[in-house]
Amino acid sequence: MDNQPRSEFDLIGRFFADLGAHRADVLLGVGDDCALLEVPVGLSLAVSIDTLVAGIHFFHDCDAEAVGHKSLAVGLSDLAAMGASPAWATLALTLPERNDDWLAAFARGFGDLARTYGVRLVGGDTTRGPLSVTVQVHGLVRPAAAVRRDGARPGDLVWVSGTLGDAGLALRHLREGDPVDPALRARLERPDPRVALGSALRGIATAMIDLSDGLAGDLGHILAASGVGAEIDLAAVPLSSAVASRIASEGDWSLPLSSGDDYELCFCAPPEQASLIGSLGNTLSCALSVVGRIRPEPGLVARMPSGESITLTNAGYDHFSDNT
Amino acid sequence: MDNQPRSEFDLIGRFFADLGAHRADVLLGVGDDCALLEVPVGLSLAVSIDTLVAGIHFFHDCDAEAVGHKSLAVGLSDLAAMGASPAWATLALTLPERNDDWLAAFARGFGDLARTYGVRLVGGDTTRGPLSVTVQVHGLVRPAAAVRRDGARPGDLVWVSGTLGDAGLALRHLREGDPVDPALRARLERPDPRVALGSALRGIATAMIDLSDGLAGDLGHILAASGVGAEIDLAAVPLSSAVASRIASEGDWSLPLSSGDDYELCFCAPPEQASLIGSLGNTLSCALSVVGRIRPEPGLVARMPSGESITLTNAGYDHFSDNT
């Protein structure tokens, strides 16, 4: 029903021409009815689509460069969790009005991350409406090597990368109007997807997921898909000193367990792979921690540092969140 | 920054499980970090992403089944314009609140059209926010056979399918609060993408585009990409009787020239292909009309039924629209 001239919004496309890395497998990029892309023989296409909505997933006044970065990062994190190598992205951007400064900053954030990971923006749509960003990422992986959620087996160790809960803590500070350490804030607004780690874990991890909703819920997806359970040891969950202090003072584990946006990887692997995984972490300068073990019995049990064990529900572990 | 439990919105995904046609080339569909898809050797991947925003592209109270249909149809129309065969779709749906009746109707409209064209929904994201729908379609085409916008040559005839301006007229009636003939309204709300025609024109059409913004602007994209111009004969533009009457009474050609949403195909082909194209139209029961001819001189000239010729600007032909 939009009878308005589209020319102004067509012009927006100029901010996104030639964005990202040059790739010879892009037969036709932005500017036709479709992009045309070449998938190499023997590889399958991995795709994931995600939307970030202003006021829900980012603050309306959030730095546009960070929004551009994060809108691509969340998709790259999904590719990483599959062990797929990033290739192309498409972008559907809805804006209340044209704002060239905002667009230039958004394109800078998106483009810098795209170049870092060899991704080309190959198509998009710009429309008028409440601010939101949808990005689809496309990656490549040998189908037999893709790491799914359904391969965890009893006895596998459960690993996570990095530290958990930092993004959630940054968000709490921002909501409370407190000053936020820039490094902590970057964990929320400019997550660095674990692309190299995801690829390195092909053939090693039995199951993998990225931590977008918190360890309890996301590990729960692996457990449900694999038909197994797990016990995790909260004392082994890797925490930054800021998050560790917050937990020590409040006794509340919701930051690592159920606040989202960490974009670390959680994966399972047989214990005999532990030393190989350890050396991968060293090679990639990426902290990797064992936080638990897969069990045949369904359900997720957390052993508290006090020694007490509690069973986390299967319904999203909402009792750990702020809203229940 | 969304710390709300995602479980409710995760549940929405159940409306979209197994939506569309079964396809053996879907190695992994909805429910993991990525979908995994198999592109046959020798074919390239054609992708297009489009967003429909409530209040901009459809009325807030629009029938959800129609929204589901149209959100996929606009993408299939892009694949048709490339000559690509539809294969898979992803869906990013943003909803102000969960509404199961709305979701069931939306899924019905989307799913029926998907099955008609052999499309499988392979992934998606559901988020909370102002109502909008983003769909990415994925098609397959031999790279050398894909019909781009840049192949029009002087002497080529310019063709369009169907009749033009119907969707625009339906929209005017709805805006004016007038009763709308159901068939005319369906042209706006349930466009039928010209998938079979697009595929049949591989190797015949030199350039093709779908008419989402009106003949003048969309043909203008072909002209710009091909480095040519065209003369069109307004008396030859195919019109329904309703649109023809409106033009006769108002003397305003904006309905076929610059109102959007027709989702017919506009294509160019050498004159010696005319009889083959005519028989294609018969086979497909699809009206195909020659509306003009490509010229070496840049610009788009319209010959009015009165015999007078006017030059349409290159800037989107906005002087034909309601808003200028």
XYZ file of C-alpha atoms in Angstrom:
648
model
C 0.000 0.000 0.000
C 3.029 2.258 -0.159
C 2.389 4.653 -2.997
C 5.155 6.994 -1.910
C 8.011 7.520 -4.312
C 10.619 4.926 -3.559
C 13.431 6.937 -5.013
C 14.517 8.383 -1.689
C 14.688 4.943 -0.127
C 16.319 3.489 -3.234
C 19.072 6.041 -2.685
C 19.756 4.520 0.691
C 21.050 1.504 -1.179
C 24.086 3.575 -2.112
C 25.346 3.277 1.443
C 25.465 -0.478 1.005
C 26.994 -0.872 -2.444
C 30.249 -2.826 -2.378
C 30.026 -3.405 1.364
C 32.252 -6.094 2.792
C 34.913 -8.305 1.281
C 35.412 -8.932 -2.419
C 34.401 -12.503 -3.286
C 34.766 -14.181 -6.674
C 31.793 -16.428 -5.892
C 29.381 -13.480 -6.109
C 28.211 -13.699 -9.725
C 25.789 -10.804 -9.273
C 25.508 -8.637 -6.169
C 23.337 -5.713 -5.108
C 21.232 -4.135 -7.860
C 19.200 -6.772 -9.699
C 16.039 -8.659 -8.726
C 18.211 -11.286 -7.047
C 21.833 -11.817 -6.157
C 23.467 -14.807 -7.871
C 25.874 -16.845 -5.767
C 28.086 -19.801 -6.470
C 28.194 -22.649 -3.919
C 31.276 -24.833 -4.419
C 30.744 -28.484 -5.259
C 30.810 -30.607 -2.107
C 29.735 -27.827 0.257
C 26.262 -27.169 1.545
C 24.725 -23.783 2.197
C 24.112 -22.777 5.833
C 21.660 -19.914 6.381
C 20.317 -18.048 9.383
C 18.090 -14.965 9.661
C 17.783 -12.664 12.698
C 15.979 -9.442 13.485
C 17.046 -6.732 15.919
C 14.248 -4.309 16.848
C 14.909 -0.857 18.328
C 13.596 -0.657 21.871
C 13.674 -4.447 22.214
C 17.125 -5.610 21.136
C 18.930 -2.299 21.228
C 18.236 1.140 22.665
C 16.745 3.670 20.258
C 19.723 5.948 20.860
C 22.292 3.168 20.451
C 25.334 4.058 18.391
C 24.462 3.158 14.790
C 27.916 1.717 14.163
C 27.320 -0.747 17.009
C 23.894 -1.648 15.603
C 25.489 -2.338 12.229
C 28.171 -4.471 13.857
C 25.817 -6.444 16.056
C 23.187 -7.062 13.366
C 25.794 -9.002 11.396
C 27.585 -10.473 14.414
C 24.535 -12.377 15.685
C 24.231 -14.159 12.333
C 27.951 -14.914 12.119
C 27.654 -16.419 15.576
C 24.980 -18.816 14.228
C 27.301 -19.810 11.376
C 30.121 -20.347 13.881
C 27.858 -22.612 15.934
C 27.348 -24.775 12.857
C 31.043 -24.823 11.981
C 30.239 -23.015 8.715
C 32.543 -20.512 7.019
C 30.844 -17.135 6.446
C 30.322 -16.077 2.842
C 27.479 -13.644 2.124
C 24.856 -11.522 3.855
C 21.626 -9.786 2.939
C 20.183 -6.848 4.870
C 16.598 -5.660 5.312
C 16.650 -2.298 7.040
C 13.519 -0.487 8.180
C 13.987 3.166 9.118
C 11.499 5.787 10.279
C 13.170 8.374 8.104
C 16.289 8.818 6.083
C 19.240 9.864 8.229
C 22.510 9.870 6.329
C 24.750 10.152 9.404
C 23.037 7.159 10.965
C 23.251 5.194 7.714
C 26.933 5.938 7.217
C 27.756 4.820 10.759
C 25.600 1.699 10.439
C 27.285 0.784 7.156
C 30.714 1.332 8.759
C 29.955 -1.046 11.627
C 28.432 -3.653 9.337
C 31.120 -3.326 6.685
C 34.080 -3.497 9.055
C 32.858 -6.749 10.564
C 31.975 -8.118 7.110
C 35.498 -7.489 5.869
C 36.990 -9.057 9.000
C 35.201 -12.309 8.247
C 35.374 -12.256 4.439
C 31.643 -11.589 4.064
C 30.078 -9.746 1.132
C 26.752 -7.899 1.346
C 24.939 -9.156 -1.766
C 21.426 -7.753 -1.478
C 18.926 -5.937 0.635
C 15.769 -3.976 1.046
C 15.266 -0.612 2.690
C 11.797 0.334 3.851
C 10.133 3.031 5.887
C 8.795 2.094 9.314
C 9.787 1.574 12.956
C 13.550 1.020 13.222
C 14.567 -2.611 12.865
C 17.295 -4.581 11.151
C 17.028 -8.079 9.704
C 20.161 -9.806 8.443
C 20.449 -13.168 6.771
C 23.883 -14.763 6.747
C 24.999 -17.468 4.349
C 27.892 -19.807 5.071
C 29.494 -22.859 3.538
C 30.254 -26.193 5.159
C 30.706 -29.818 4.145
C 27.365 -31.335 5.090
C 28.942 -34.223 7.007
C 31.125 -31.774 8.964
C 28.363 -29.394 10.070
C 28.028 -29.402 13.853
C 24.382 -29.741 14.804
C 22.620 -29.608 18.157
C 21.610 -33.248 18.193
C 24.929 -35.094 18.538
C 25.694 -34.824 22.283
C 26.309 -38.225 23.906
C 26.455 -39.295 27.582
C 29.964 -38.796 28.891
C 30.728 -35.854 26.594
C 32.191 -32.856 28.346
C 30.324 -29.552 28.046
C 32.551 -26.623 27.091
C 32.033 -22.884 26.745
C 34.246 -20.216 25.220
C 35.135 -16.885 26.813
C 33.285 -15.593 29.873
C 29.527 -15.578 30.408
C 27.179 -12.888 31.651
C 29.152 -9.814 30.604
C 26.572 -8.590 28.093
C 23.810 -9.053 30.649
C 25.732 -7.080 33.249
C 26.399 -4.249 30.806
C 22.687 -4.127 30.016
C 21.815 -3.920 33.722
C 24.194 -1.000 34.171
C 22.724 0.801 31.161
C 19.168 0.243 32.372
C 20.051 1.447 35.841
C 21.762 4.516 34.383
C 25.091 3.511 35.918
C 28.420 4.202 34.247
C 29.583 1.180 32.256
C 33.149 0.157 31.668
C 33.743 0.463 27.890
C 35.121 -3.067 27.605
C 32.048 -4.460 29.336
C 29.755 -2.365 27.163
C 31.512 -3.653 24.052
C 30.601 -7.180 25.116
C 26.930 -6.165 24.771
C 27.092 -3.889 21.765
C 29.946 -5.298 19.674
C 30.104 -9.033 20.268
C 32.883 -10.804 18.423
C 31.465 -13.970 16.850
C 33.577 -17.098 17.457
C 33.954 -17.895 13.770
C 37.472 -19.359 13.857
C 36.665 -21.494 16.892
C 33.475 -22.836 15.303
C 35.321 -23.896 12.174
C 38.170 -25.449 14.187
C 35.678 -27.600 16.098
C 34.379 -29.372 12.977
C 35.012 -33.075 13.446
C 35.711 -32.565 17.159
C 32.530 -31.218 18.756
C 29.549 -33.585 18.812
C 27.033 -30.746 19.283
C 27.287 -26.969 19.381
C 25.127 -23.852 19.865
C 25.850 -20.191 20.345
C 24.901 -18.557 23.630
C 22.340 -15.951 22.671
C 19.852 -16.608 25.477
C 22.053 -17.809 28.342
C 23.782 -21.081 29.162
C 20.795 -22.817 30.752
C 18.352 -22.285 27.909
C 20.846 -22.746 25.089
C 22.439 -25.869 26.544
C 18.845 -26.998 27.100
C 18.333 -26.872 23.300
C 21.304 -29.219 22.819
C 19.969 -31.577 25.490
C 16.472 -31.634 23.987
C 17.758 -32.184 20.432
C 20.195 -34.877 21.562
C 17.804 -36.657 23.943
C 20.185 -36.400 26.881
C 20.687 -34.416 30.080
C 23.640 -32.675 31.714
C 25.112 -31.660 35.013
C 26.946 -28.351 35.125
C 29.237 -27.113 37.847
C 28.574 -23.443 38.479
C 31.996 -23.009 40.087
C 33.507 -23.908 36.716
C 31.505 -21.385 34.686
C 34.018 -18.822 33.396
C 33.237 -15.322 34.650
C 34.817 -11.924 34.283
C 35.750 -10.325 37.589
C 32.858 -7.874 37.199
C 30.286 -10.638 36.837
C 31.927 -12.733 39.563
C 31.661 -9.773 41.971
C 28.020 -9.240 41.118
C 27.216 -12.900 41.733
C 29.189 -12.877 44.990
C 27.265 -9.880 46.261
C 23.789 -10.930 45.096
C 23.937 -14.730 45.094
C 22.076 -14.687 41.782
C 23.365 -16.769 38.887
C 20.999 -15.399 36.278
C 23.719 -13.388 34.517
C 25.633 -16.373 33.129
C 22.683 -18.749 33.098
C 19.831 -16.803 31.564
C 20.816 -13.340 30.406
C 21.480 -13.352 26.706
C 23.713 -11.764 24.120
C 27.020 -13.402 25.096
C 27.537 -14.978 21.650
C 30.058 -17.400 23.043
C 29.956 -21.021 21.870
C 28.751 -23.923 23.985
C 29.766 -27.337 22.681
C 30.089 -30.972 23.668
C 32.954 -33.355 22.956
C 34.199 -36.721 24.224
C 36.705 -36.422 27.104
C 39.507 -37.847 24.959
C 39.353 -34.695 22.827
C 40.070 -32.455 25.809
C 43.772 -31.926 25.213
C 43.238 -31.234 21.503
C 40.534 -28.705 22.396
C 42.820 -27.133 24.970
C 45.521 -26.605 22.397
C 42.975 -25.175 19.934
C 42.060 -22.613 22.555
C 45.700 -21.670 22.954
C 46.201 -21.397 19.198
C 43.140 -19.178 18.827
C 43.829 -17.209 22.037
C 40.350 -18.119 23.154
C 39.637 -19.272 26.710
C 37.809 -22.612 26.676
C 36.370 -24.074 29.867
C 34.762 -27.363 30.790
C 31.575 -26.550 32.712
C 29.903 -29.933 32.952
C 29.174 -33.324 31.510
C 26.398 -34.936 29.451
C 24.350 -37.604 31.249
C 21.856 -40.116 29.904
C 19.054 -38.850 32.196
C 17.078 -35.924 30.785
C 17.189 -32.572 32.538
C 19.805 -30.043 33.455
C 21.235 -30.136 36.972
C 23.406 -27.324 38.316
C 25.826 -27.996 41.160
C 26.065 -24.806 43.177
C 29.435 -23.756 44.601
C 27.984 -24.652 48.034
C 27.760 -28.256 46.849
C 23.967 -28.218 46.657
C 22.487 -29.459 43.381
C 19.396 -27.889 41.822
C 17.425 -29.035 38.810
C 16.850 -26.368 36.190
C 13.501 -26.675 34.440
C 13.217 -27.473 30.783
C 10.949 -24.536 30.041
C 13.570 -21.924 29.343
C 14.826 -21.622 32.910
C 12.777 -18.487 33.297
C 12.998 -18.553 37.072
C 16.535 -17.289 36.634
C 15.472 -14.278 34.676
C 14.527 -10.805 35.850
C 10.991 -11.127 34.691
C 9.544 -13.990 36.660
C 18.720 -5.772 25.432
C 15.754 -8.124 25.523
C 15.928 -9.890 28.858
C 12.383 -11.191 28.598
C 11.938 -14.936 28.467
C 12.013 -15.997 24.874
C 10.000 -19.126 25.494
C 6.708 -17.570 24.449
C 8.165 -16.343 21.207
C 10.002 -19.610 20.680
C 6.618 -21.289 20.804
C 5.538 -19.215 17.849
C 7.972 -21.252 15.810
C 5.575 -24.171 16.098
C 3.242 -22.444 13.648
C 6.013 -22.585 11.071
C 7.382 -26.105 11.507
C 7.092 -28.172 8.326
C 5.600 -25.273 6.372
C 5.592 -25.617 2.602
C 6.624 -28.399 0.265
C 8.782 -31.358 1.203
C 12.206 -31.055 -0.443
C 14.970 -33.644 -0.339
C 17.576 -30.892 -0.712
C 16.837 -29.575 2.792
C 19.498 -31.358 4.840
C 18.445 -29.543 8.016
C 15.442 -27.250 8.343
C 13.910 -25.188 11.156
C 15.323 -25.825 14.635
C 19.125 -25.568 14.625
C 21.456 -22.573 14.504
C 21.329 -22.672 10.706
C 19.423 -24.499 7.996
C 21.593 -26.667 5.748
C 20.702 -26.684 2.064
C 22.037 -28.534 -0.939
C 22.581 -26.585 -4.170
C 22.844 -28.943 -7.176
C 26.073 -28.939 -9.136
C 25.814 -26.582 -12.110
C 23.183 -24.319 -10.586
C 23.754 -21.035 -8.842
C 21.824 -19.710 -5.868
C 19.502 -16.733 -6.441
C 18.432 -14.828 -3.299
C 16.212 -11.860 -2.586
C 15.020 -10.317 0.703
C 11.971 -8.073 1.173
C 10.217 -6.477 4.110
C 6.534 -5.617 4.411
C 5.742 -3.182 7.240
C 2.242 -2.781 8.732
C 0.874 0.667 7.985
C 3.262 1.098 5.069
C 2.948 -1.979 2.866
C -0.290 -3.364 4.256
C -3.078 -2.071 6.463
C -2.817 -2.932 10.152
C -6.181 -4.713 9.920
C -5.294 -6.588 6.746
C -6.318 -10.248 6.673
C -3.345 -12.181 8.097
C -3.711 -14.918 5.494
C -3.233 -12.303 2.781
C -0.179 -10.896 4.583
C 1.310 -14.394 4.719
C 0.605 -14.927 1.034
C 1.949 -11.583 -0.101
C 5.095 -11.666 2.039
C 6.196 -14.764 0.133
C 4.737 -13.716 -3.233
C 6.874 -10.590 -3.537
C 10.023 -12.675 -3.173
C 8.838 -15.353 -5.600
C 8.200 -12.552 -8.069
C 11.861 -11.530 -7.774
C 12.941 -15.114 -8.450
C 10.587 -15.210 -11.462
C 12.163 -12.030 -12.812
C 15.539 -13.762 -12.722
C 14.225 -16.941 -14.338
C 15.108 -18.854 -11.157
C 13.155 -21.831 -9.814
C 11.954 -21.304 -6.218
C 13.401 -23.609 -3.579
C 13.522 -22.324 0.016
C 12.411 -19.400 2.164
C 13.287 -17.943 5.544
C 10.955 -15.749 7.579
C 11.659 -13.028 10.137
C 8.383 -12.047 11.781
C 8.071 -9.172 14.231
C 4.820 -9.051 16.212
C 3.617 -6.648 18.913
C 2.162 -9.564 20.869
C 1.405 -13.199 20.402
C -1.925 -13.748 18.639
C -2.512 -17.374 17.737
C -5.446 -16.717 15.375
C -3.366 -14.213 13.450
C -0.389 -16.580 13.355
C -2.455 -19.536 12.142
C -3.948 -17.460 9.329
C -0.573 -16.008 8.380
C 0.962 -19.495 8.276
C -1.934 -20.726 6.129
C -1.451 -17.975 3.543
C 2.315 -18.403 3.500
C 2.150 -22.205 3.481
C -0.431 -22.525 0.714
C 1.629 -20.368 -1.624
C 4.829 -22.176 -0.614
C 3.341 -25.562 -1.489
C 2.022 -24.213 -4.804
C 5.545 -23.311 -5.853
C 7.431 -26.168 -4.212
C 9.015 -23.922 -1.572
C 10.078 -25.077 1.883
C 10.325 -22.753 4.897
C 13.737 -23.666 6.330
C 14.340 -21.115 9.069
C 13.185 -17.995 10.771
C 13.162 -15.636 13.686
C 10.204 -14.329 15.667
C 10.649 -11.156 17.670
C 8.522 -8.714 19.594
C 8.022 -5.270 18.110
C 5.949 -3.293 15.602
C 4.340 -5.666 13.070
C 6.532 -6.373 10.059
C 7.462 -9.368 7.945
C 10.773 -10.001 6.214
C 11.101 -12.962 3.864
C 14.157 -14.151 2.024
C 13.582 -16.427 -0.946
C 16.187 -18.750 -2.417
C 15.995 -20.075 -5.960
C 18.126 -22.078 -8.337
C 19.197 -21.223 -11.871
C 22.010 -22.049 -14.252
C 24.206 -18.968 -14.013
C 24.390 -18.490 -17.772
C 20.591 -18.734 -18.055
C 19.715 -16.187 -15.362
C 17.890 -13.215 -16.862
C 19.402 -9.997 -15.591
C 18.397 -6.368 -16.038
C 21.373 -5.412 -18.126
C 20.848 -7.326 -21.394
C 18.316 -5.148 -23.267
C 19.500 -4.191 -26.777
C 18.212 -1.575 -29.232
C 15.458 -3.078 -31.339
C 14.260 -5.439 -28.613
C 10.549 -5.373 -28.008
C 9.332 -4.523 -24.487
C 6.723 -6.927 -23.152
C 4.585 -7.069 -20.036
C 2.461 -9.865 -18.610
C -1.131 -9.549 -17.400
C -2.739 -6.147 -16.845
C -1.176 -3.179 -15.060
C -2.544 -0.832 -12.428
C -5.086 -3.146 -10.810
C -3.339 -3.280 -7.428
C -3.000 0.496 -7.430
C -6.694 0.949 -8.192
C -7.672 -1.478 -5.419
C -5.526 0.510 -3.005
C -7.193 3.780 -4.023
C -10.624 2.290 -3.401
C -9.561 1.010 0.015
C -8.064 4.350 0.971
C -11.165 6.177 -0.174
C -13.366 3.751 1.774
C -15.126 2.635 -1.424
C -16.325 -0.924 -1.943
C -13.743 -2.953 -3.855
C -14.495 -5.771 -6.232
C -12.993 -8.934 -4.643
C -11.076 -9.872 -7.803
C -9.517 -6.405 -7.937
C -8.692 -6.526 -4.227
C -7.015 -9.911 -4.701
C -4.686 -8.288 -7.224
C -3.412 -6.072 -4.383
C -3.484 -8.510 -1.487
C -2.800 -11.894 -3.097
C -0.609 -11.319 -6.136
C 0.227 -14.457 -8.089
C 3.940 -14.388 -8.901
C 4.743 -15.225 -12.534
C 7.063 -18.082 -11.686
C 6.296 -20.355 -14.664
C 6.573 -17.478 -17.103
C 9.894 -16.334 -15.682
C 11.386 -19.804 -16.029
C 10.004 -20.203 -19.559
C 11.696 -16.969 -20.634
C 15.225 -18.213 -19.836
C 17.211 -18.075 -23.041
C 14.552 -15.894 -24.701
C 14.334 -12.638 -22.734
C 17.401 -10.396 -22.884
C 16.417 -8.508 -19.707
C 13.635 -8.869 -17.155
C 12.276 -7.239 -13.998
C 9.138 -7.620 -11.940
C 6.750 -4.698 -11.729
C 6.713 -3.805 -8.058
C 6.899 -0.024 -8.455
C 5.120 0.624 -11.762
C 6.094 0.244 -15.411
C 7.927 3.551 -15.761
C 10.267 3.123 -12.807
C 10.857 -0.590 -13.210
C 11.463 -0.425 -16.971
C 13.704 2.518 -16.106
C 15.876 0.133 -14.069
C 16.304 -2.121 -17.115
C 17.172 0.889 -19.278
C 19.711 2.208 -16.801
C 21.349 -1.195 -16.305
C 21.430 -1.880 -20.046
C 22.577 1.597 -21.102
C 19.675 2.067 -23.518
C 16.348 3.897 -23.768
C 12.837 2.930 -24.821
C 9.649 4.218 -26.327
C 6.427 2.825 -24.950
C 2.992 3.141 -26.513
C 0.450 3.828 -23.794
C -2.383 2.602 -26.028
C -0.708 -0.818 -25.998
C -0.390 -1.072 -22.193
C -2.722 -3.914 -21.111
C -5.432 -2.673 -18.745
C -8.361 -4.253 -16.981
C -11.673 -2.598 -17.798
C -11.729 -1.052 -14.312
C -8.357 0.630 -14.770
C -9.167 1.610 -18.357
C -12.349 3.350 -17.155
C -10.483 5.202 -14.439
C -7.891 6.436 -16.921
C -10.596 7.431 -19.412
C -12.419 9.469 -16.764
C -9.363 11.099 -15.197
C -6.814 11.237 -17.991
C -4.168 10.117 -15.495
C -1.826 7.280 -16.394
C -0.239 6.916 -12.991
C -2.031 3.634 -12.205
C -0.155 1.516 -14.767
C 2.956 3.694 -14.879
C 3.811 4.409 -11.285
C 1.562 2.659 -8.795
C 3.190 -0.452 -7.533
C 2.380 -3.967 -6.429
C 1.365 -5.446 -9.797
C 4.041 -8.168 -9.667
C 3.725 -8.749 -13.386
C 6.894 -9.283 -15.400
C 8.373 -6.736 -17.797
C 10.911 -8.168 -20.216
C 12.747 -7.426 -23.442
C 13.369 -9.755 -26.361
C 14.402 -9.484 -30.020
C 11.442 -9.162 -32.418
C 12.189 -12.549 -33.996
C 11.221 -14.187 -30.684
C 7.739 -12.664 -30.789
C 5.875 -15.677 -32.112
C 7.616 -18.028 -29.691
C 6.735 -15.690 -26.820
C 3.157 -15.498 -28.052
C 2.838 -19.266 -27.967
C 4.408 -19.359 -24.485
C 1.705 -16.994 -23.314
C -0.949 -19.298 -24.768
C 0.596 -22.372 -23.166
C 0.755 -20.667 -19.774
C -2.636 -18.961 -20.139
C -0.889 -15.696 -19.433
C -1.630 -12.564 -21.459
C 1.588 -11.107 -22.881
C 1.621 -7.714 -24.580
C 4.199 -5.735 -26.507
C 4.180 -2.216 -25.063
C 7.212 -0.662 -26.724
C 10.679 -0.975 -28.136
C 14.231 -0.458 -26.910
C 16.138 2.435 -28.529
C 19.814 3.316 -28.397
C 19.108 6.837 -27.038
C 18.811 6.985 -23.238
C 15.509 7.942 -21.672
C 11.990 6.662 -21.644
C 9.482 8.218 -24.031
C 5.759 7.508 -23.759
C 3.546 7.955 -26.800
C 0.140 9.058 -25.522
C -2.985 7.688 -27.177
C -3.469 11.211 -28.565
C -0.256 10.768 -30.548
C 1.685 13.234 -28.405
C 5.028 11.966 -27.052
C 6.280 12.858 -23.574
C 9.622 12.106 -21.991
C 9.460 10.444 -18.614
C 12.228 11.490 -16.280
C 14.861 9.074 -15.090
C 14.350 9.917 -11.433
C 11.610 7.471 -10.626
C 8.883 9.165 -12.644
C 7.516 10.615 -9.469
C 5.433 13.206 -11.306
C 3.064 10.378 -12.099
C 2.530 9.500 -8.494
C -0.061 10.738 -6.033
C 2.496 12.342 -3.823
C 4.139 14.967 -5.965
